[in-house]
């Protein structure tokens, strides 16, 4: 079958790989109908991980169930399904507690928990940027979608970024009436803004420096803050009589840059601490890593981020972090899409066939204007 | 000053009463700009309580602060404020816990807690259907509103029915993605439907038999169920593949009637138990009373409601009840109104002067078509 | 193998039945080391259900894993395990939400959810009062215990009554400092009292009329209320300056009797409403049934319980109900037992072999003094 | 009246000051019966703040109400009361939400919220290490205690350190069955350990290097970790099969030292991140400051703590911080003391008269062996 494989730094190619097949009694094989390129795929694409050449990428997947193993009972061949990016066993303590992002049985690397399809260091699970993929523990992992092909570009957001943005708002404690500042207007930040409104936020600000992304924020009535022009902390304090936003979401990660382009991993956290009220909640879904050998300086290399912790404490703030447990939210978000009350596809800029994926990767990686979210369609 | 006073069963009149004035150091006097007639005023109006003639009605009040006592520090003369219907001291255990609806220091009747302005058995607090009213513990009770006169008909909903409807959804546990069935499309039921959407509900059904109210429900994209035509339990089960709604809200109360007009106080609770899923949450804001001497049968007279408790248990449902602690929600709902994301005034049918109040009471009491919510404007 | 089977009203016998065996890839077979007689077994024993003769009883089971199916990965042969009484698939919506007591895939009866081993109307799952039992979805259902035989009589409480009593306190919202009144000093009520203290309760009252049970309550520093002598509502109000207990737990069920021995299904609920504060939480784990053909009067036959709902509403109380999702609590309670901080075995009165089970059933059913909790040991 | 006043670095003296008196209608004057020296008093004592000479210290106060202002209604002369260290107005948004530690009306310093008696930068409120003290907003701030003098040394812990330790466990999310690691066995850390058990923890470790404090931890069945001897991270991981503790509490603060005595402000946070499980909760009640001019290095001077944030994110941990809102917990903890289920006085080492306070300050400041907690008794 055809798949997108890693071909060394800044290169992916379409290749023939072994067919996905049932390997164990709880497996399913999915015929992919949509699979998205994620911003985190670019970390591997840019050669900054130790992912091996030949690896099949893709952790944002949906499709039709093609085959199931002997022990699969709930899911049936022909079901239209969304595949959460976290691979999870469904029976360990963390899965029991709804923390599928930290499944204790799924990552064979020493001392590591949690896993994902087609991702460096995240276990042996082949990605879904391909014609087919294998899904283990299918009854537990797969979310059934309404039959047919309706709202395909909305439902495809359920595998990762919509629940991930939502998780940011959950950890930040966003509730009805709250004001929320989101740092980062990439796909995850935009989903956080959308989620904040779904949870009843009264006002949402989104800070970024890319105009195309800020325009997308404005389309859902979030208030864009162009950090190329203004200081976001001052902006939010001005808008709140000096009090600050009720909640904040970090959707940038450790590669934060200041307006001059210099990397400042503590910058966004500082901005959050200073623009969120006393006391207020902060949800961090932008990725920070324990080791970053290529970073500037010893602290950053060890994943130490010297943000204003003293101020954070004095303001009595709370912070939640980490990868989203997609399965905790995807059913509810699916129902909002089905009812027409959530419409995450507004950020989609392109839907292309697998053969166009290498070109799409390059344009998305260079943040070519207007390439905000790319979907791959193996049948195209 | 002029006020609306009770003049015996089915009669209120405009009368001259003593001016509202500062009586203690924590008091404020409010010049009323809007005061609403509430469905619960009709209980007194119809003569079914032991309220005395001459009582000034009105617990849904807003206005401008005219004067404050010596110990009032936070609130200032000239502030535009909403007055929660619950009178609360701010320092007892229940107030500390946010249960201002059950203030332990405010009701002088033996063994009773909680209080309201202008209401039978709810303490000595004169109502606000008048030119002015006195508010005790002003710093604690009053909610500041944006200056001016903007959105007056929205903000006036903050004193009672908007937080009351919201409380129903809170007790029912409505969260993003949930489906919700609301019984009763009166003002409180409509506010519950509005609140459910603000909290992220995917679908909301509203069951009633009055067409004008069902039309109002439909205006906010709730799905009306005309119980004159269809069985609401069957309707909801059909719409949910037999599973039932995630949550339910009771906004009818003990005077529920079946479609033939006979009083069946257990009817709405039965419908909730049977149309809400296993397990699901139910919030009861429709009023039930401990004693109802005029009711049919001994059980109802003692406030005993023989609903299907065995089914309720078997389905593992949970139920919250009681009057809303307005202050727990009114700030957040105010901010949603200010931001334009909540618009509770869509249910307002009439805004009239005090002199027209007697007529308005009569029309509202007989449920004259189109008289869904009446606001009184002392300056009109 | 040997098993306890139903032999008609008021009779069980030890019989030879087909060996428990692996029937599907997710099954395990457990060699039973301890299996308890539960108060709810007596409902079947007394002939008040339509359970068939020959049915193997037993839903409170623990033992050693003897064999596993091909798809079982987490649990291994030789593991010492506790078997939650609820059979649950681990992949339906309710299981995902932690409501294993309402698994949607496990009960083949039309419209019913939730299941149990060896119980009337609760699915086809044979009980564990036997030498061996089969457990489906073994990786999901089984809780691993420390190796060996230590604390066997404590760990055996994890399959049902300890989590069930705990669930009562959870639904009642018991937190540190709270006072709690528990109605019913049977095994579940005693476990609720124990759980209340584990959750930080300051005071716990337990109301019953059986002296041996009240003595057990006193052994853990709960305060017994002998309802043969005193009115429990007055007692609790006196002890709380008229305010009432913060929380209440119902551990009696629909067969409540007054002190004259007459059945009054609304009695305990009335007592809870009247002895719990405004507003306070009530958890109902005593069983109420949707239909009870043998009850006195039409209301009780339809599962309608005419308790003081008007008072319940006026006091703004909340109530949670239903069978406990054992798996939500059993790991934490196991850890408390292991650490020596929970000791639920204090209620155990007898541990006997299977051959003595018929006699034990009879003595437990007649509430012979001192027969508070009976454990069966197939190896004895 | 006599009071303890600051007399320059490393010196306090007993001095005559103006009598405490009613200054406003909501004030009370308290005759102090017990007032504790707090570890945070030592920050001022050591001359590391800009507190003025002549300042009366003391924010851990209890006593008898001597006089009340005209608007005080709930509290009466003669009441025995505990005074929360946070001064709070009771009517601002943060107070309404239960965040009395961040009262928005009480601190006159520009941009600051929250206040305390007798503390640098925390507002104009004179301390209680004196014969009398004034308490503003008395009805809101004061907690009534049982009449008499019973359990004085327990109840005196309610003004600060017992609720503060408890707040650490609340923010860490400690629940029944959890294992908890507490860093720091000073008074607050010991109260956190006590609180963890009250909330149902199965195991509690307390890490410190002072033997007298570790002995106190062991007295309540917490497991001491002597960090002079062992690495606490390894110790906890060993004790939990490599998983880590469920929850962690920081009770050390920014002046953390490694075992060689060098200041390492990131050390305790690193230890928490590494010894708490994936995902787990961390509560920080040890104090971190926004500016620390005397610290080593620029980062620490700006309150920037370069702990392992990348690891924190990867483990999906959550962290709550800040000063405790005493009033949220003190009533419940009082009830636990009254019922004999909490006994925080076990840490008290000395109870002395005001005249002995200068000596006691010196011994406590130098951590003289056995001086773990000092109470002052103005009547001694």
Short mmCIF file of C-alpha atoms in Angstrom, two decimals, chain C:
data_model
loop_
_atom_site.label_atom_id
_atom_site.label_comp_id
_atom_site.label_asym_id
_atom_site.label_seq_id
_atom_site.Cartn_x
_atom_site.Cartn_y
_atom_site.Cartn_z
CA UNK C 1 -16.89 -28.57 40.55
CA UNK C 2 -18.86 -27.74 43.69
CA UNK C 3 -21.13 -24.71 43.84
CA UNK C 4 -23.95 -23.22 45.91
CA UNK C 5 -27.14 -23.38 43.87
CA UNK C 6 -30.63 -22.09 44.45
CA UNK C 7 -33.02 -24.87 45.37
CA UNK C 8 -36.31 -23.04 45.69
CA UNK C 9 -37.56 -20.53 48.29
CA UNK C 10 -35.51 -20.54 51.48
CA UNK C 11 -33.18 -23.21 50.25
CA UNK C 12 -29.74 -23.46 48.69
CA UNK C 13 -27.69 -26.62 48.32
CA UNK C 14 -24.16 -27.63 47.45
CA UNK C 15 -24.21 -29.21 44.00
CA UNK C 16 -21.89 -30.38 41.28
CA UNK C 17 -21.97 -28.07 38.25
CA UNK C 18 -20.00 -27.85 35.01
CA UNK C 19 -16.50 -26.54 35.52
CA UNK C 20 -15.92 -22.87 34.90
CA UNK C 21 -13.84 -22.54 31.72
CA UNK C 22 -12.47 -20.04 29.24
CA UNK C 23 -15.25 -19.30 26.74
CA UNK C 24 -13.83 -16.29 24.93
CA UNK C 25 -10.45 -14.68 24.28
CA UNK C 26 -10.88 -12.02 26.99
CA UNK C 27 -11.97 -14.45 29.74
CA UNK C 28 -10.21 -15.56 32.88
CA UNK C 29 -11.03 -18.42 35.22
CA UNK C 30 -10.54 -17.73 38.91
CA UNK C 31 -10.03 -20.28 41.65
CA UNK C 32 -12.15 -18.81 44.44
CA UNK C 33 -10.39 -18.30 47.76
CA UNK C 34 -13.17 -16.28 49.41
CA UNK C 35 -16.75 -15.54 48.35
CA UNK C 36 -19.21 -13.72 50.59
CA UNK C 37 -22.91 -14.04 51.18
CA UNK C 38 -24.50 -10.66 50.51
CA UNK C 39 -27.72 -9.28 51.94
CA UNK C 40 -28.99 -8.99 48.39
CA UNK C 41 -28.52 -12.76 47.90
CA UNK C 42 -31.31 -13.10 50.43
CA UNK C 43 -33.80 -11.44 48.07
CA UNK C 44 -33.34 -14.44 45.77
CA UNK C 45 -33.07 -16.90 48.64
CA UNK C 46 -36.41 -15.80 50.02
CA UNK C 47 -38.06 -16.54 46.69
CA UNK C 48 -39.01 -12.96 45.92
CA UNK C 49 -37.35 -12.91 42.52
CA UNK C 50 -37.90 -15.10 39.50
CA UNK C 51 -34.43 -16.62 39.68
CA UNK C 52 -34.41 -20.19 38.37
CA UNK C 53 -33.60 -23.23 40.44
CA UNK C 54 -30.07 -24.40 39.83
CA UNK C 55 -28.67 -20.89 39.56
CA UNK C 56 -25.23 -20.52 41.13
CA UNK C 57 -25.20 -17.58 43.55
CA UNK C 58 -22.30 -15.31 44.48
CA UNK C 59 -21.24 -11.83 43.35
CA UNK C 60 -18.66 -11.01 46.08
CA UNK C 61 -15.67 -12.96 44.86
CA UNK C 62 -11.90 -13.10 45.06
CA UNK C 63 -9.27 -15.68 44.26
CA UNK C 64 -6.33 -16.75 42.13
CA UNK C 65 -6.25 -16.59 38.34
CA UNK C 66 -6.21 -20.17 37.07
CA UNK C 67 -6.39 -19.60 33.29
CA UNK C 68 -6.72 -16.75 30.79
CA UNK C 69 -7.94 -16.40 27.21
CA UNK C 70 -5.78 -15.55 24.21
CA UNK C 71 -6.44 -11.82 24.32
CA UNK C 72 -5.75 -11.37 28.02
CA UNK C 73 -2.49 -9.46 28.44
CA UNK C 74 -2.47 -7.53 31.69
CA UNK C 75 -3.67 -10.23 34.06
CA UNK C 76 -1.57 -13.37 34.44
CA UNK C 77 -2.13 -16.86 35.74
CA UNK C 78 -1.31 -16.91 39.43
CA UNK C 79 -2.42 -13.34 40.12
CA UNK C 80 -4.44 -12.83 43.27
CA UNK C 81 -7.46 -10.78 42.29
CA UNK C 82 -10.68 -9.20 43.46
CA UNK C 83 -13.69 -9.49 41.12
CA UNK C 84 -16.02 -6.46 41.16
CA UNK C 85 -19.64 -7.56 41.35
CA UNK C 86 -20.47 -5.44 38.29
CA UNK C 87 -19.65 -7.18 35.05
CA UNK C 88 -18.45 -4.53 32.61
CA UNK C 89 -17.17 -4.49 29.03
CA UNK C 90 -14.70 -1.63 29.45
CA UNK C 91 -15.43 -0.02 26.09
CA UNK C 92 -19.01 1.32 26.06
CA UNK C 93 -19.83 4.93 26.85
CA UNK C 94 -20.82 4.27 30.45
CA UNK C 95 -17.71 2.18 31.13
CA UNK C 96 -15.60 4.94 29.56
CA UNK C 97 -17.15 7.37 32.02
CA UNK C 98 -16.39 5.09 34.97
CA UNK C 99 -19.99 3.89 35.32
CA UNK C 100 -19.24 0.18 35.20
CA UNK C 101 -22.42 -0.38 37.19
CA UNK C 102 -24.33 0.63 34.08
CA UNK C 103 -22.36 -1.09 31.33
CA UNK C 104 -24.37 -0.87 28.15
CA UNK C 105 -23.18 -4.09 26.56
CA UNK C 106 -23.41 -6.62 29.31
CA UNK C 107 -27.08 -7.20 30.06
CA UNK C 108 -29.01 -8.99 27.32
CA UNK C 109 -32.40 -8.15 28.87
CA UNK C 110 -34.30 -5.65 26.72
CA UNK C 111 -33.59 -2.07 27.71
CA UNK C 112 -31.45 -2.98 30.70
CA UNK C 113 -27.92 -1.91 31.51
CA UNK C 114 -25.50 -3.17 34.13
CA UNK C 115 -24.94 -6.71 35.26
CA UNK C 116 -23.73 -8.90 38.10
CA UNK C 117 -22.58 -12.48 38.68
CA UNK C 118 -25.15 -14.95 39.95
CA UNK C 119 -28.03 -12.54 40.17
CA UNK C 120 -31.63 -12.50 38.94
CA UNK C 121 -32.21 -10.36 35.85
CA UNK C 122 -28.61 -9.25 35.84
CA UNK C 123 -27.37 -11.19 32.85
CA UNK C 124 -26.07 -14.69 32.15
CA UNK C 125 -23.01 -14.53 34.42
CA UNK C 126 -22.69 -17.51 36.77
CA UNK C 127 -21.92 -16.70 40.41
CA UNK C 128 -18.77 -17.36 42.36
CA UNK C 129 -20.01 -19.28 45.40
CA UNK C 130 -18.19 -22.22 43.92
CA UNK C 131 -14.72 -23.58 43.49
CA UNK C 132 -14.12 -21.63 40.28
CA UNK C 133 -15.72 -18.88 38.26
CA UNK C 134 -15.39 -17.37 34.81
CA UNK C 135 -14.75 -13.62 34.47
CA UNK C 136 -15.26 -11.94 31.08
CA UNK C 137 -13.15 -8.94 29.96
CA UNK C 138 -10.65 -10.03 32.55
CA UNK C 139 -8.04 -7.33 31.85
CA UNK C 140 -10.64 -4.66 32.52
CA UNK C 141 -12.58 -6.20 35.39
CA UNK C 142 -9.98 -7.76 37.66
CA UNK C 143 -8.16 -5.89 40.39
CA UNK C 144 -4.75 -7.25 41.31
CA UNK C 145 -4.05 -7.79 45.03
CA UNK C 146 -0.76 -8.25 46.87
CA UNK C 147 0.54 -11.80 46.55
CA UNK C 148 -0.03 -14.29 49.32
CA UNK C 149 -2.93 -14.71 51.70
CA UNK C 150 -2.53 -11.70 53.95
CA UNK C 151 -5.61 -9.64 54.87
CA UNK C 152 -7.87 -11.99 52.92
CA UNK C 153 -10.93 -11.02 54.98
CA UNK C 154 -10.29 -7.35 54.32
CA UNK C 155 -9.61 -7.61 50.60
CA UNK C 156 -12.74 -9.71 50.11
CA UNK C 157 -14.78 -6.63 50.97
CA UNK C 158 -13.50 -4.94 47.79
CA UNK C 159 -15.80 -6.84 45.45
CA UNK C 160 -18.98 -5.13 46.64
CA UNK C 161 -19.86 -3.78 50.05
CA UNK C 162 -16.83 -1.64 50.82
CA UNK C 163 -17.05 0.22 47.48
CA UNK C 164 -20.85 0.26 47.81
CA UNK C 165 -20.72 1.92 51.22
CA UNK C 166 -18.06 4.26 49.91
CA UNK C 167 -20.23 5.17 46.92
CA UNK C 168 -22.93 6.26 49.35
CA UNK C 169 -20.53 8.71 50.95
CA UNK C 170 -19.29 9.89 47.55
CA UNK C 171 -22.80 10.65 46.34
CA UNK C 172 -23.58 12.36 49.65
CA UNK C 173 -20.51 14.55 49.12
CA UNK C 174 -18.79 13.64 52.40
CA UNK C 175 -15.62 15.67 52.85
CA UNK C 176 -13.18 16.50 55.65
CA UNK C 177 -14.92 17.90 58.70
CA UNK C 178 -18.42 16.84 57.72
CA UNK C 179 -20.91 15.17 60.00
CA UNK C 180 -22.73 12.21 58.46
CA UNK C 181 -25.83 10.23 59.40
CA UNK C 182 -26.07 6.70 58.01
CA UNK C 183 -29.41 4.89 58.09
CA UNK C 184 -28.93 1.14 58.36
CA UNK C 185 -26.14 -0.68 60.21
CA UNK C 186 -26.08 -3.70 57.96
CA UNK C 187 -22.80 -4.50 56.20
CA UNK C 188 -23.26 -1.71 53.64
CA UNK C 189 -24.19 0.89 56.24
CA UNK C 190 -21.19 -0.07 58.34
CA UNK C 191 -18.94 0.25 55.29
CA UNK C 192 -20.46 3.69 54.64
CA UNK C 193 -19.59 4.71 58.20
CA UNK C 194 -16.03 3.38 57.79
CA UNK C 195 -15.75 5.20 54.45
CA UNK C 196 -17.04 8.45 55.91
CA UNK C 197 -14.20 8.45 58.43
CA UNK C 198 -11.69 7.58 55.70
CA UNK C 199 -12.89 10.67 53.84
CA UNK C 200 -12.33 12.85 56.89
CA UNK C 201 -15.75 13.00 58.52
CA UNK C 202 -15.70 14.55 61.98
CA UNK C 203 -18.76 12.70 63.29
CA UNK C 204 -20.75 9.74 62.02
CA UNK C 205 -24.08 8.53 63.37
CA UNK C 206 -25.47 5.13 62.44
CA UNK C 207 -29.17 4.42 63.01
CA UNK C 208 -30.52 0.89 63.30
CA UNK C 209 -32.46 -1.28 65.70
CA UNK C 210 -30.19 -4.36 65.82
CA UNK C 211 -27.88 -4.23 68.80
CA UNK C 212 -25.10 -6.42 67.33
CA UNK C 213 -24.82 -4.12 64.36
CA UNK C 214 -24.89 -0.96 66.47
CA UNK C 215 -22.07 -2.44 68.52
CA UNK C 216 -20.02 -2.86 65.37
CA UNK C 217 -20.66 0.78 64.50
CA UNK C 218 -19.46 1.87 67.92
CA UNK C 219 -16.27 -0.15 67.47
CA UNK C 220 -15.09 2.30 64.79
CA UNK C 221 -16.15 5.35 66.84
CA UNK C 222 -19.36 5.95 64.97
CA UNK C 223 -22.19 7.01 67.28
CA UNK C 224 -25.01 4.46 67.28
CA UNK C 225 -28.65 5.58 67.30
CA UNK C 226 -30.95 2.81 68.46
CA UNK C 227 -34.17 3.58 66.62
CA UNK C 228 -36.02 1.15 68.83
CA UNK C 229 -35.56 3.73 71.55
CA UNK C 230 -35.19 7.15 70.01
CA UNK C 231 -36.33 9.12 67.01
CA UNK C 232 -33.23 9.46 64.81
CA UNK C 233 -34.28 12.82 63.38
CA UNK C 234 -34.64 14.36 66.82
CA UNK C 235 -31.40 12.74 67.89
CA UNK C 236 -29.40 14.22 65.02
CA UNK C 237 -31.04 17.63 65.28
CA UNK C 238 -30.29 17.71 69.00
CA UNK C 239 -26.68 16.81 68.34
CA UNK C 240 -26.30 19.57 65.76
CA UNK C 241 -28.04 22.52 67.40
CA UNK C 242 -31.01 21.96 65.16
CA UNK C 243 -29.02 22.30 61.94
CA UNK C 244 -28.86 18.65 60.87
CA UNK C 245 -26.05 16.47 59.58
CA UNK C 246 -23.99 17.72 56.67
CA UNK C 247 -24.57 14.52 54.70
CA UNK C 248 -26.74 11.42 54.84
CA UNK C 249 -26.51 7.88 53.51
CA UNK C 250 -29.41 5.52 52.87
CA UNK C 251 -28.35 1.90 53.45
CA UNK C 252 -31.72 0.29 54.11
CA UNK C 253 -33.75 0.17 50.92
CA UNK C 254 -37.38 -0.21 50.00
CA UNK C 255 -38.16 -2.72 52.70
CA UNK C 256 -37.83 -0.18 55.51
CA UNK C 257 -39.93 -0.96 58.55
CA UNK C 258 -41.07 1.34 61.29
CA UNK C 259 -40.50 0.36 64.92
CA UNK C 260 -43.76 -1.61 64.97
CA UNK C 261 -42.54 -3.78 62.11
CA UNK C 262 -44.83 -2.33 59.46
CA UNK C 263 -43.29 -1.73 56.03
CA UNK C 264 -42.96 1.99 55.25
CA UNK C 265 -40.83 2.43 52.14
CA UNK C 266 -40.80 6.23 52.52
CA UNK C 267 -39.69 6.19 56.15
CA UNK C 268 -35.92 6.27 55.72
CA UNK C 269 -36.05 8.88 52.97
CA UNK C 270 -38.23 11.08 55.17
CA UNK C 271 -35.77 10.66 58.01
CA UNK C 272 -32.88 11.61 55.75
CA UNK C 273 -34.63 14.72 54.43
CA UNK C 274 -35.43 15.81 57.96
CA UNK C 275 -32.09 15.06 59.61
CA UNK C 276 -29.79 16.42 56.89
CA UNK C 277 -29.05 20.14 56.79
CA UNK C 278 -30.10 22.87 54.37
CA UNK C 279 -28.64 22.29 51.79
CA UNK C 280 -27.01 18.89 52.18
CA UNK C 281 -26.23 15.80 50.17
CA UNK C 282 -27.86 12.38 50.38
CA UNK C 283 -26.45 9.17 48.90
CA UNK C 284 -28.82 6.27 48.39
CA UNK C 285 -27.27 2.81 48.13
CA UNK C 286 -30.11 0.93 49.78
CA UNK C 287 -31.98 -0.74 46.93
CA UNK C 288 -35.29 0.56 45.54
CA UNK C 289 -37.00 -1.33 42.73
CA UNK C 290 -39.13 -0.15 39.81
CA UNK C 291 -41.70 -2.89 40.39
CA UNK C 292 -42.48 -4.76 43.57
CA UNK C 293 -45.61 -6.87 42.98
CA UNK C 294 -45.65 -8.17 46.54
CA UNK C 295 -45.63 -4.77 48.21
CA UNK C 296 -48.46 -3.24 50.20
CA UNK C 297 -50.46 -0.85 48.08
CA UNK C 298 -50.40 0.29 44.50
CA UNK C 299 -47.80 3.01 44.91
CA UNK C 300 -45.15 0.72 46.40
CA UNK C 301 -45.94 -1.94 43.81
CA UNK C 302 -44.99 0.59 41.11
CA UNK C 303 -41.88 1.65 42.94
CA UNK C 304 -43.44 5.01 43.80
CA UNK C 305 -42.15 6.25 47.15
CA UNK C 306 -44.19 9.16 48.51
CA UNK C 307 -41.49 10.75 50.63
CA UNK C 308 -41.45 14.43 51.62
CA UNK C 309 -40.32 15.79 48.30
CA UNK C 310 -41.63 19.29 49.03
CA UNK C 311 -39.43 19.43 52.10
CA UNK C 312 -36.51 17.97 50.12
CA UNK C 313 -36.87 20.80 47.57
CA UNK C 314 -37.36 23.51 50.17
CA UNK C 315 -34.16 22.40 51.89
CA UNK C 316 -32.33 22.51 48.57
CA UNK C 317 -30.93 19.04 49.05
CA UNK C 318 -29.31 16.88 46.41
CA UNK C 319 -29.53 13.11 46.09
CA UNK C 320 -27.46 10.55 44.24
CA UNK C 321 -28.63 6.99 43.81
CA UNK C 322 -27.87 3.60 42.37
CA UNK C 323 -25.56 0.63 42.37
CA UNK C 324 -21.90 1.39 42.97
CA UNK C 325 -19.37 1.30 40.15
CA UNK C 326 -16.95 -0.83 42.16
CA UNK C 327 -14.02 -0.33 39.84
CA UNK C 328 -14.05 3.43 40.45
CA UNK C 329 -13.04 2.91 44.07
CA UNK C 330 -11.58 -0.55 44.61
CA UNK C 331 -7.94 0.27 43.79
CA UNK C 332 -7.83 3.15 46.26
CA UNK C 333 -9.59 1.14 48.97
CA UNK C 334 -7.18 -1.76 48.34
CA UNK C 335 -4.27 0.60 48.92
CA UNK C 336 -5.81 1.77 52.19
CA UNK C 337 -6.17 -1.85 53.32
CA UNK C 338 -2.61 -2.65 52.30
CA UNK C 339 -1.35 0.36 54.23
CA UNK C 340 -3.35 -0.70 57.27
CA UNK C 341 -5.53 2.41 57.26
CA UNK C 342 -8.75 0.60 56.31
CA UNK C 343 -9.83 -2.59 58.06
CA UNK C 344 -13.24 -3.59 56.77
CA UNK C 345 -12.96 -7.14 58.10
CA UNK C 346 -14.07 -5.98 61.53
CA UNK C 347 -17.65 -6.80 60.54
CA UNK C 348 -16.91 -10.42 59.59
CA UNK C 349 -18.62 -12.84 61.94
CA UNK C 350 -18.11 -16.20 60.21
CA UNK C 351 -15.85 -17.88 57.69
CA UNK C 352 -17.05 -21.35 56.70
CA UNK C 353 -16.67 -23.95 53.97
CA UNK C 354 -19.08 -24.39 51.07
CA UNK C 355 -20.70 -27.35 52.78
CA UNK C 356 -21.79 -25.11 55.62
CA UNK C 357 -23.27 -22.51 53.27
CA UNK C 358 -26.88 -23.81 53.40
CA UNK C 359 -26.88 -23.49 57.16
CA UNK C 360 -25.17 -20.08 57.01
CA UNK C 361 -27.74 -18.79 54.54
CA UNK C 362 -30.53 -19.76 56.88
CA UNK C 363 -28.96 -18.12 59.93
CA UNK C 364 -28.03 -14.96 58.03
CA UNK C 365 -31.53 -14.77 56.51
CA UNK C 366 -33.19 -14.94 59.92
CA UNK C 367 -30.74 -12.34 61.22
CA UNK C 368 -29.59 -14.66 63.95
CA UNK C 369 -27.76 -12.59 66.51
CA UNK C 370 -24.10 -12.15 65.66
CA UNK C 371 -24.35 -13.33 62.03
CA UNK C 372 -23.37 -10.00 60.54
CA UNK C 373 -21.22 -11.09 57.61
CA UNK C 374 -20.47 -14.58 56.35
CA UNK C 375 -17.52 -15.54 54.15
CA UNK C 376 -17.35 -18.83 52.28
CA UNK C 377 -14.02 -20.56 51.77
CA UNK C 378 -14.17 -23.28 49.08
CA UNK C 379 -10.86 -24.69 50.30
CA UNK C 380 -12.04 -25.08 53.87
#
